[in-house]
Amino acid sequence: MYGFGLAKGLMVTLKNFIRPPFTIQYPEERIPQHPRFRGEEFAWYEERCTGCASCAKYCPLGIIKIVTSEGGRSPQEGGHYDIDVFDIDIGRCMFCGLCVEACPYDALFMGSGFERGRYERQDLVITVDELREAVKKPSTWFRPQLEDSGYDPHKDSALDWRAVGREKWEWHQREKAGARIKFRPARVGDKTQEGDGEARS
Amino acid sequence: MTPFLQENVVFREVYCFLGGNEGNASWCGGDGLLPGGFEWAAYFAAGFVIMFILVNAALLGAAVFVWSERRLLARFQARRGPNRWGPWGIFQPIADLLKLIIKEDIVPNAADRLAFTLVPIIMLMALLLSLAVMPFARNTYLVNLNVGILYIIAVSSMSTIAIFMAGWSSANKYAMFGAMRGVAMLISYEIPLVLSLVGVVLIVGSMSLVSVVEAQTVPFLLVQPLGALVFMLGISAELNRTPFDILEAESEIIAGYHTEYSGIKFALIQAAEMAGVLAASGFLATIFMGGWSGPFWSGQLGAFWFLVKLAGFVMLFIWIRATFPRLRIDQIMAFAWKFLLPLALINFLVTAVQVYFFGFYQGDVPGELTRNELWIMAAINIPVALIAIGIFGRFSREKVRVPEPVFQNIAPSPRTMEVD
Amino acid sequence: MAIRTEPVTINIGPQHPSTHGVLRLRVTFDGEVIVDVEPVFGYLHRGSEKLAEERNYVQVLTLTDRLDYVASMTNNQAYCIAVEKMLGVEAPLRGQYLRVLAAELQRAASHLVATGFLLQDLGALATPLMYCFRFREKILDLFEMLCGARITVSYMRPGGVFSDAPPDFWPALDDLMQEAPHLIQELEQLLMKNEIVLVRTKNVGVLSAESAIASSVSGPVLRASGVAWDWRKMDPYDIYDRLEFDVPVGERGDNYDRFRVRIEEVKQSLRIVEQCRDEIHPGPVRADVDAEAIDLVLERRGEAEKPLAEGPVRAELPFVLRPPAGAEAYGRVEAPKGELAFYLVSDGSIAPYRCKIRSPSLINLTVLRELLVGWKLADMIVTLGSIDINMGEVDR
Ligand code: SF4
Ligand code: SF4
């Protein structure tokens, strides 16, 4: 007989009619964002940046433009390059975070925002001045040192460049001592067991 | 000349104020403002006032309905619905309307301009005409036609023509699909729709909606459960509501017959559709739920009771729309001919026998049914309805060609595959 | 008097409310009945295969996110498995668990989208869709915790996943697992016994097992036709051989079976997720490889490279991968829509020499004509919805 399934369906919708809605009234309410959220505004610490342009090379779209000039002291003596241009074209960025992954000096971080509506395409380019002056609330994406400290860009205050690094890391020390890690394919079938190695867990 | 609208309060007041005189309107208290010979002007003015009130009420009702439908649908879907304009988004339909009015009014190049432009007018007209006989409260109706029920059916089927005109004149294949579906479906549904009301007419002995309300000492929903069901389903098909909304099935044929409409024309078509739901709920409330009569103070609170019942049916329509998917065209036709039509006929037959028995054989005032007799009829008709639905629900199941299922166990057991 | 009639040809799409993207169907109708269907695609062609040849192995990952954008995790997984085969590395156990967990959540999310839109195509005014999305939204919240993005996740990397799940992920997952059965039950109540859904989907668009196999169809469409074929069982990748789950199979291969199989698979996916959650051990999440530590100072002087440490040290996979020249790999997974595979060839450089994507949506789309001829316009939309194609994957 027609109708029982239909009546059941009607009951389900009625139940949901009484329940509170699950949607969010967006500008007033927000869903909680996780600290790992890959946001749009890119926290960049000039003090940490060496101008190595790893980020620019690693970006799949090639949308980071870096122009450097030599600073007062030569890099060999511990000085670093001056960053003249550091443009990120957000209009084409896909927020994959690979640039952040590539930065070896913890100078570049994903941001935490997502509301960058603009009327002009040019306005979507984040310039170096904007990066310098921005309030830096880095996302903890690919930055375990931030994640371990429990930092939440949506609640906590902005971080300065001393607070964001991972200097304690062992490989860093070793590299200072002049070592370089060279890759050689592992033997096939050499399955890694849990717990060994010195990788992050 | 005796204007046949003279029973109407608004009409009488305006007419007497302007043009009443001893010669042609003895029922007016005294002379009106206009000199003799200008009664026609008073007639027009009075008619215009009524039309003005009615059109505005219908469109305002449509606006409120749009808002409440969107809000309620959203709640059924666990959303919030429009809530930006005004408290609880109550001004949303006005914003929508403004947007539609500002939009460019496009008529396709290949369209038949005249027919294309006439469609929204005809649709709205059909709706407004049907409101003429609706009793909103005691003594509050435009006209008490003695063929009221027939009139509703006749007027509301005008929208079929409008739909076909829209589909044909748009010169659009999707619109044509919608129109062809519409013609096939709407004409089929007219038949059970008319037949479902015959039972009511038999009981009341009159087609006037006012007498229908007055005869309802017991709501006809109970006395005529089959009739009410068939009328409800039929009218929701006439209104293109889910599960019968194949005319404008947006996932299949974009927007069906009004694919090419935009701007104010689209707004009018929408308004006619939305107000159509209100009108249908109003007729359902009038014919099957006793219209203005309520548990108490039916005289003073008539409009209130009417609105409560109307809101109940509107709510039911929205609830159904929120829950059900739509049927396919052949299933819809099968539903009309194999399910609704037999039910309507059974209802007709059973009611005719009952009316003959109670009305004439029983010996009290011939042709009138007492309250007790109506209760007995309800007690008989509800089981009859359930049995009939049970029987015909089975018959109307679609028989589709079923290719034999092929079972073939070709899957090798896991782990025997070679990994490259 | 006979009225002369003639068939009508309509282009349904590329802009149409329910072609699931920019698919165009050239359909010839005789009245409402379909005489001929010809899917025309390519409107979303982005040249992913060619673009992959210009990007290094990790950068290609971001392209895979955009193939089937409602199931990015499984795309990531298929690609990573291909690259891992080429390199000869294997992801550590915890990494594999996380991958399977994410992939199964993604499967549930993708099937929910498919179900919701199928019902939308049936004409249910967004209600089942909203219920499905309410569930999916919770899964996407978990993805945001895992990797900071909801749709284009880029979560996995060759050799594991990019990073471990944050500590607050696990309680959130527990919450979801508690809620999920209710949400699914509600969906089933709304749809499974609904007479209108039944008459619209049962025995409509029947795909026999033979023709399903002959057309190389895979995924739920194949299983709905009664063929128990699932790469997770047939060729277990990652840790699927450690997990217990069933492969739901349909009986007739009609729209209803496809829809049912998907709902059942959501349940199975949640079962897998539960097992993963219970069994996962702490450990590394990204593969280590043997490496040599080399003295940079000596190298700069041009002297022979001498290992700094005795024997090999363990190091993470580097950013820029260089599989040996001539290496080939075919990495396949059971994606929500079917068998998704990447065929990679290396020429020893940092970018793949060739990247071929075997996309299930495209191949499942080929049976469309067989399913549709003789049915009505309304069935066409539903059948298309039940095949569950994704134009990002069809056109690539
Ligand atoms: S997030 Fe991705 S696309 Fe955007 S700048 Fe960084 S690497 Fe490029
Ligand atoms: S942000 Fe990082 S990767 Fe980019 S130039 Fe600066 S140090 Fe190098």
Coordinates of N, CA, C and O in Angstrom, one line a residue, chain B residues 73 76-79 173-174 177 181 242-243 250-254 321-331 397 400-403 405-408 410-412 414-415 417-420, chain C residues 8-12 16-18 29 31-32 85 121-127 130-131 134 196-197 199-200 203-204 210 227-229 231 233-236 241 251 374-375 377-379 381:
Chain B
L73 N 10.5 25.9 4.6 CA 11.3 24.9 3.9 C 12.7 24.9 4.5 O 13.2 23.8 4.7
F76 N 12.6 22.9 7.6 CA 12.5 21.5 7.4 C 13.8 20.9 6.9 O 14.1 19.8 7.2
Q77 N 14.6 21.7 6.3 CA 15.9 21.3 5.8 C 17.0 21.6 6.8 O 18.2 21.6 6.4
A78 N 16.6 22.0 8.0 CA 17.6 22.3 9.0 C 18.5 23.5 8.7 O 19.7 23.5 9.0
R79 N 17.9 24.4 7.9 CA 18.6 25.6 7.6 C 17.9 26.8 8.3 O 17.1 26.5 9.2
K173 N 12.7 24.7 -26.4 CA 12.4 23.3 -26.3 C 12.0 22.9 -24.9 O 11.1 22.1 -24.7
Y174 N 12.8 23.4 -24.0 CA 12.5 23.1 -22.6 C 11.1 23.6 -22.2 O 10.3 22.9 -21.6
F177 N 8.6 21.3 -23.7 CA 8.5 20.1 -22.9 C 7.5 20.3 -21.7 O 6.6 19.6 -21.4
R181 N 3.9 18.6 -21.1 CA 3.6 17.8 -19.8 C 2.5 18.5 -19.1 O 1.6 17.7 -18.6
T242 N 5.3 19.7 -5.7 CA 5.8 18.4 -5.5 C 4.7 17.5 -4.8 O 4.0 18.1 -4.0
P243 N 4.6 16.3 -5.1 CA 5.4 15.5 -6.1 C 4.9 15.6 -7.5 O 5.3 14.7 -8.3
E250 N 12.9 21.5 -12.1 CA 14.1 22.3 -12.4 C 15.3 21.4 -12.7 O 16.2 21.8 -13.3
S251 N 15.3 20.1 -12.2 CA 16.5 19.3 -12.5 C 16.3 18.6 -13.8 O 17.3 18.1 -14.3
E252 N 15.2 18.7 -14.4 CA 15.0 18.1 -15.8 C 14.9 19.1 -16.9 O 15.7 19.1 -17.8
I253 N 14.0 20.0 -16.7 CA 13.7 20.9 -17.9 C 13.9 22.4 -17.4 O 13.0 23.2 -17.7
I254 N 15.0 22.6 -16.7 CA 15.3 24.0 -16.2 C 14.2 24.6 -15.4 O 14.1 24.4 -14.2
R321 N 6.0 19.5 0.2 CA 7.0 19.9 -0.8 C 8.4 19.7 -0.3 O 9.4 19.3 -1.0
A322 N 8.6 19.8 1.1 CA 9.9 19.7 1.6 C 10.4 18.2 1.7 O 11.6 17.9 1.8
T323 N 9.4 17.3 1.6 CA 9.8 15.9 1.8 C 9.9 15.0 0.6 O 10.8 14.2 0.5
F324 N 9.1 15.3 -0.4 CA 8.9 14.3 -1.4 C 9.7 14.6 -2.7 O 9.7 15.7 -3.1
P325 N 10.3 13.6 -3.3 CA 10.8 13.7 -4.7 C 9.6 13.7 -5.7 O 8.5 13.5 -5.2
R326 N 9.9 14.0 -6.9 CA 8.8 14.1 -7.9 C 8.6 12.8 -8.7 O 9.6 12.0 -8.8
L327 N 7.4 12.6 -9.2 CA 7.2 11.4 -9.9 C 7.5 11.7 -11.4 O 7.7 12.8 -11.8
R328 N 7.5 10.6 -12.2 CA 7.7 10.7 -13.6 C 6.4 10.9 -14.3 O 5.4 10.6 -13.7
I329 N 6.5 11.4 -15.5 CA 5.2 11.8 -16.2 C 4.2 10.6 -16.3 O 3.1 10.7 -16.0
D330 N 4.8 9.4 -16.7 CA 3.8 8.3 -16.9 C 3.3 7.9 -15.5 O 2.1 7.4 -15.4
Q331 N 4.1 8.0 -14.5 CA 3.6 7.6 -13.2 C 2.6 8.6 -12.7 O 1.6 8.2 -12.1
R397 N 0.5 0.5 -8.8 CA 1.9 0.3 -8.9 C 2.3 0.1 -10.4 O 1.7 -0.6 -11.2
V400 N 7.0 -2.0 -14.8 CA 8.0 -1.6 -15.8 C 8.7 -2.9 -16.3 O 8.7 -3.9 -15.6
R401 N 9.3 -2.8 -17.5 CA 10.0 -4.0 -18.0 C 11.2 -4.2 -17.1 O 12.0 -3.3 -16.8
V402 N 11.3 -5.5 -16.7 CA 12.4 -5.8 -15.8 C 13.3 -6.8 -16.5 O 12.9 -8.0 -16.8
P403 N 14.5 -6.4 -16.9 CA 15.4 -7.4 -17.5 C 15.8 -8.3 -16.4 O 15.9 -7.9 -15.2
P405 N 17.8 -10.2 -13.7 CA 19.0 -9.9 -13.1 C 20.1 -10.9 -13.5 O 19.8 -12.1 -13.5
V406 N 21.3 -10.5 -13.7 CA 22.3 -11.4 -14.1 C 23.3 -11.6 -12.9 O 23.8 -10.6 -12.4
F407 N 23.4 -12.8 -12.4 CA 24.3 -13.0 -11.4 C 25.5 -13.8 -11.9 O 25.4 -14.7 -12.6
Q408 N 26.6 -13.3 -11.7 CA 27.8 -13.9 -12.2 C 28.9 -13.7 -11.2 O 29.3 -12.6 -10.9
I410 N 32.3 -13.6 -10.7 CA 33.5 -13.6 -11.5 C 34.7 -13.1 -10.5 O 35.8 -13.1 -11.0
A411 N 34.3 -12.8 -9.3 CA 35.4 -12.2 -8.5 C 36.3 -13.3 -7.9 O 35.8 -14.2 -7.3
P412 N 37.5 -13.2 -8.2 CA 38.4 -14.2 -7.6 C 38.6 -13.9 -6.2 O 38.3 -12.8 -5.7
P414 N 40.3 -12.8 -2.8 CA 41.3 -11.8 -2.6 C 42.7 -12.5 -2.5 O 42.8 -13.6 -2.2
R415 N 43.7 -11.7 -2.7 CA 45.1 -12.1 -2.5 C 45.6 -12.9 -3.7 O 46.8 -13.3 -3.7
M417 N 45.5 -12.0 -6.8 CA 45.9 -11.1 -7.9 C 47.4 -10.9 -7.8 O 48.0 -10.8 -6.8
E418 N 48.0 -10.7 -9.0 CA 49.4 -10.4 -9.1 C 49.5 -8.9 -8.9 O 48.8 -8.1 -9.6
V419 N 50.4 -8.4 -8.1 CA 50.7 -7.0 -8.0 C 51.9 -6.7 -8.9 O 52.8 -7.5 -8.8
D420 N 51.8 -5.7 -9.6 CA 52.9 -5.5 -10.6 C 54.2 -5.3 -10.0 O 54.3 -4.7 -8.9
Chain C
V8 N 13.1 15.3 -31.5 CA 13.6 16.6 -31.1 C 15.0 16.3 -30.5 O 15.2 15.4 -29.8
T9 N 16.0 17.1 -30.9 CA 17.3 17.0 -30.3 C 17.5 18.2 -29.4 O 17.3 19.3 -29.8
I10 N 17.9 17.9 -28.2 CA 18.2 18.9 -27.2 C 19.6 18.8 -26.7 O 20.1 17.6 -26.5
N11 N 20.3 19.9 -26.6 CA 21.5 19.9 -25.9 C 21.3 20.1 -24.4 O 20.9 21.2 -24.0
I12 N 21.4 19.1 -23.7 CA 21.2 19.3 -22.2 C 22.6 19.5 -21.6 O 23.5 18.7 -21.7
H16 N 23.3 23.4 -17.2 CA 22.0 22.8 -16.9 C 22.0 22.5 -15.4 O 23.0 22.2 -14.9
P17 N 20.9 22.7 -14.7 CA 20.9 22.5 -13.3 C 21.4 21.2 -12.8 O 21.9 21.0 -11.7
S18 N 21.3 20.1 -13.6 CA 21.6 18.8 -13.0 C 22.5 18.0 -14.0 O 22.2 16.8 -14.1
F29 N 15.0 13.1 -28.5 CA 13.8 12.6 -27.9 C 12.7 12.3 -28.9 O 12.6 13.0 -29.9
G31 N 9.1 12.5 -28.3 CA 8.3 12.9 -27.2 C 9.1 13.0 -25.9 O 10.0 13.8 -25.9
E32 N 8.8 12.2 -24.9 CA 9.6 12.2 -23.7 C 10.6 11.1 -23.7 O 11.4 11.0 -22.8
K85 N 55.7 3.6 -5.3 CA 56.1 2.4 -6.0 C 57.4 2.7 -6.9 O 58.3 1.9 -7.0
D121 N 18.2 15.3 -8.0 CA 17.8 15.1 -9.4 C 16.4 14.4 -9.4 O 15.6 14.6 -10.4
L122 N 16.1 13.7 -8.4 CA 14.8 13.1 -8.3 C 13.7 14.1 -8.1 O 12.5 13.8 -8.2
G123 N 14.1 15.3 -7.6 CA 13.1 16.3 -7.4 C 12.8 16.6 -6.0 O 12.0 17.4 -5.7
A124 N 13.5 15.9 -5.1 CA 13.3 16.3 -3.7 C 14.0 17.6 -3.4 O 15.2 17.7 -3.6
L125 N 13.2 18.6 -3.0 CA 13.7 19.9 -3.0 C 14.7 20.1 -2.0 O 14.5 20.7 -0.9
A126 N 16.0 19.7 -2.2 CA 17.1 20.0 -1.4 C 17.1 19.4 0.0 O 18.1 19.5 0.7
T127 N 16.0 18.8 0.4 CA 16.0 18.3 1.8 C 17.0 17.2 2.0 O 17.8 17.3 2.9
M130 N 20.5 18.6 1.9 CA 20.9 19.3 3.1 C 21.3 18.3 4.2 O 22.3 18.5 4.9
Y131 N 20.5 17.3 4.3 CA 20.9 16.3 5.4 C 22.2 15.6 5.1 O 23.0 15.4 6.0
R134 N 24.9 18.1 5.8 CA 25.1 18.3 7.2 C 26.1 17.3 7.7 O 27.0 17.6 8.5
I196 N 8.0 6.9 -3.5 CA 8.3 7.7 -4.8 C 9.7 7.4 -5.2 O 10.0 7.2 -6.4
V197 N 10.6 7.4 -4.3 CA 12.0 7.0 -4.6 C 12.0 5.6 -5.2 O 12.7 5.4 -6.2
V199 N 9.6 3.9 -6.8 CA 9.1 3.7 -8.2 C 10.0 4.5 -9.2 O 10.1 4.1 -10.4
R200 N 10.7 5.5 -8.7 CA 11.5 6.3 -9.7 C 12.8 5.6 -10.0 O 13.4 5.8 -11.0
N203 N 14.5 -0.7 -11.1 CA 14.4 -1.2 -12.4 C 14.6 -0.1 -13.5 O 14.3 -0.4 -14.7
V204 N 15.1 1.0 -13.1 CA 15.3 2.0 -14.1 C 16.9 2.1 -14.3 O 17.6 2.0 -13.4
E210 N 27.4 -8.3 -17.3 CA 28.3 -8.5 -18.4 C 28.7 -7.2 -19.1 O 29.9 -6.9 -19.3
V227 N 28.7 -7.4 -9.2 CA 30.0 -7.9 -9.3 C 30.8 -7.5 -8.1 O 30.9 -6.3 -7.9
A228 N 31.2 -8.4 -7.3 CA 32.0 -8.0 -6.1 C 33.4 -7.7 -6.4 O 34.3 -8.6 -6.3
W229 N 33.7 -6.5 -6.8 CA 35.0 -6.2 -7.3 C 35.4 -4.9 -6.6 O 34.8 -3.8 -6.8
W231 N 39.1 -2.9 -5.3 CA 40.5 -3.0 -5.2 C 41.0 -3.1 -3.8 O 42.1 -3.6 -3.5
K233 N 39.9 -5.0 -1.6 CA 40.0 -6.5 -1.3 C 40.9 -7.2 -2.3 O 41.6 -8.1 -2.0
M234 N 40.8 -6.8 -3.6 CA 41.5 -7.6 -4.6 C 43.0 -7.3 -4.6 O 43.8 -8.2 -4.8
D235 N 43.4 -6.1 -4.3 CA 44.8 -5.8 -4.3 C 45.0 -4.8 -3.2 O 45.1 -3.6 -3.4
P236 N 45.0 -5.3 -2.0 CA 45.0 -4.4 -0.8 C 46.2 -3.5 -0.8 O 47.4 -4.0 -0.8
D241 N 44.6 -4.7 4.1 CA 44.6 -6.1 4.4 C 44.5 -6.4 5.9 O 44.3 -7.5 6.3
E251 N 21.8 -6.2 -6.7 CA 21.3 -7.4 -7.3 C 21.0 -7.2 -8.8 O 21.3 -8.0 -9.6
G374 N 15.5 4.5 -24.5 CA 14.2 3.9 -24.3 C 13.6 4.4 -23.0 O 12.4 4.2 -22.8
W375 N 14.4 5.1 -22.2 CA 13.8 5.7 -20.9 C 13.4 7.1 -21.2 O 13.6 7.7 -22.3
L377 N 13.0 11.3 -20.2 CA 13.8 12.5 -19.8 C 14.1 12.5 -18.3 O 15.3 12.6 -17.9
A378 N 13.1 12.2 -17.5 CA 13.3 12.3 -16.1 C 14.2 11.2 -15.6 O 15.0 11.4 -14.7
D379 N 14.2 10.0 -16.2 CA 15.1 8.9 -15.9 C 16.5 9.2 -16.2 O 17.4 8.8 -15.6
I381 N 18.1 12.0 -16.1 CA 18.7 12.8 -15.1 C 19.1 12.0 -13.9 O 20.2 12.1 -13.3

